[in-house]
């Protein structure tokens, strides 16, 4: 199985085992690409606390947003 490309800025949460207070399944999250974390199959996600934390990368799938949605998500912070 190939490693997913995390070049996108957004991911969809597909699993939240052990992180139910921090992650919502089926919610879109913004990520901060972190090469060192990726080496350990982790991804840096801006979660419900509005802070960035490391989570297992298999809890997410990368997604491409339409330009209007990308602009709206980027304007939040």
Coordinates of N, CA and C in Angstrom, one line a residue, residues 11-69:
X11 N -8.2 17.6 5.3 CA -8.4 16.1 5.4 C -9.8 15.9 6.0
X12 N -10.3 14.7 5.7 CA -11.6 14.3 6.3 C -11.3 13.3 7.4
X13 N -11.8 13.4 8.6 CA -11.6 12.5 9.6 C -12.5 11.3 9.4
X14 N -12.0 10.1 9.4 CA -12.7 8.9 9.1 C -12.7 7.9 10.3
X15 N -12.0 8.3 11.4 CA -11.8 7.5 12.6 C -11.4 8.4 13.7
X16 N -11.9 8.1 14.9 CA -11.4 8.9 16.1 C -11.2 8.1 17.4
X17 N -10.9 6.8 17.2 CA -10.7 6.0 18.4 C -9.7 6.7 19.3
X18 N -10.0 6.7 20.6 CA -9.2 7.3 21.7 C -9.1 8.8 21.6
X19 N -9.8 9.4 20.6 CA -9.7 10.9 20.5 C -11.1 11.5 20.3
X20 N -12.1 10.9 20.9 CA -13.5 11.4 20.7 C -13.7 12.8 21.1
X21 N -13.0 13.3 22.1 CA -13.2 14.7 22.5 C -12.5 15.7 21.6
X22 N -11.5 15.2 20.8 CA -10.7 16.1 20.0 C -11.0 16.0 18.5
X23 N -11.6 14.9 18.0 CA -11.9 14.7 16.6 C -13.3 14.3 16.4
X24 N -13.9 14.8 15.3 CA -15.3 14.3 14.9 C -15.2 13.6 13.6
X25 N -15.7 12.4 13.6 CA -15.7 11.6 12.3 C -16.6 12.4 11.3
X26 N -16.2 12.4 10.0 CA -16.9 13.0 8.9 C -16.7 14.6 8.9
X27 N -15.8 15.1 9.7 CA -15.5 16.5 9.7 C -14.2 16.8 9.0
X28 N -14.2 18.0 8.3 CA -13.0 18.4 7.6 C -12.1 19.2 8.5
X29 N -10.9 18.9 8.5 CA -9.9 19.6 9.3 C -8.7 20.1 8.5
X30 N -8.2 21.2 8.9 CA -7.0 21.8 8.3 C -5.8 21.1 8.9
X31 N -4.7 20.9 8.1 CA -3.5 20.3 8.5 C -2.3 21.2 8.3
X32 N -1.3 20.9 9.1 CA 0.0 21.6 8.9 C 1.0 20.5 8.5
X33 N 1.6 20.5 7.4 CA 2.5 19.5 6.9 C 3.7 19.4 7.8
X34 N 4.0 18.3 8.3 CA 5.2 18.1 9.2 C 5.9 16.8 8.7
X35 N 7.0 17.0 8.1 CA 7.8 15.9 7.5 C 8.2 14.9 8.6
X36 N 8.7 15.4 9.7 CA 9.1 14.5 10.8 C 8.0 13.6 11.3
X37 N 6.8 14.2 11.5 CA 5.6 13.5 11.9 C 5.3 12.4 10.9
X38 N 5.3 12.8 9.6 CA 5.0 11.9 8.5 C 5.8 10.6 8.5
X39 N 7.1 10.8 8.9 CA 8.0 9.7 9.0 C 7.5 8.6 10.0
X40 N 6.7 9.0 10.9 CA 6.1 8.1 12.0 C 4.6 7.9 11.7
X41 N 4.2 8.1 10.5 CA 2.8 7.9 10.2 C 1.8 8.7 11.0
X42 N 2.2 9.9 11.3 CA 1.4 10.9 12.1 C 1.1 12.1 11.2
X43 N 0.1 12.8 11.5 CA -0.3 14.0 10.8 C -0.6 15.1 11.8
X44 N -0.2 16.3 11.5 CA -0.5 17.4 12.4 C -1.8 18.1 12.0
X45 N -2.8 18.0 12.9 CA -4.1 18.5 12.6 C -4.5 19.6 13.5
X46 N -5.2 20.6 13.0 CA -5.8 21.6 13.9 C -7.2 21.1 14.3
X47 N -7.3 20.7 15.5 CA -8.4 20.0 16.0 C -9.5 20.9 16.6
X48 N -10.4 20.3 17.4 CA -11.5 21.0 18.0 C -11.0 22.1 19.0
X49 N -9.8 21.9 19.6 CA -9.3 22.9 20.5 C -8.7 24.1 19.7
X50 N -8.7 24.0 18.4 CA -8.1 25.1 17.5 C -6.6 25.1 17.7
X51 N -6.0 24.1 18.2 CA -4.6 23.9 18.3 C -4.1 22.8 17.4
X52 N -2.9 22.7 17.1 CA -2.4 21.6 16.2 C -1.8 20.5 17.1
X53 N -2.2 19.3 16.8 CA -1.8 18.1 17.5 C -1.5 17.0 16.5
X54 N -0.7 16.0 16.9 CA -0.4 14.9 16.1 C -1.4 13.8 16.3
X55 N -1.8 13.2 15.2 CA -2.8 12.1 15.2 C -2.3 11.0 14.2
X56 N -2.7 9.8 14.4 CA -2.4 8.8 13.4 C -2.9 9.2 12.0
X57 N -2.1 9.1 11.0 CA -2.5 9.5 9.6 C -3.6 8.7 9.1
X58 N -3.8 7.4 9.5 CA -4.8 6.6 9.0 C -6.2 7.0 9.5
X59 N -6.3 8.0 10.4 CA -7.6 8.5 10.9 C -8.2 9.5 9.9
X60 N -7.4 9.8 8.8 CA -7.8 10.9 7.9 C -7.6 10.5 6.5
X61 N -8.3 11.1 5.6 CA -8.1 11.0 4.1 C -7.9 12.4 3.6
X62 N -6.9 12.6 2.7 CA -6.8 13.9 2.1 C -7.9 14.2 1.2
X63 N -8.3 15.5 1.2 CA -9.4 15.9 0.2 C -9.0 17.2 -0.4
X64 N -9.5 17.4 -1.6 CA -9.4 18.7 -2.4 C -10.7 19.4 -2.2
X65 N -10.7 20.6 -1.8 CA -11.9 21.4 -1.7 C -12.0 22.3 -2.9
X66 N -13.2 22.6 -3.3 CA -13.4 23.6 -4.3 C -12.9 25.0 -3.8
X67 N -12.5 25.8 -4.7 CA -11.8 27.1 -4.4 C -12.6 27.9 -3.4
X68 N -13.9 28.0 -3.6 CA -14.8 28.8 -2.6 C -14.7 28.2 -1.2
X69 N -14.8 26.9 -1.1 CA -14.7 26.3 0.2 C -13.3 26.4 0.8

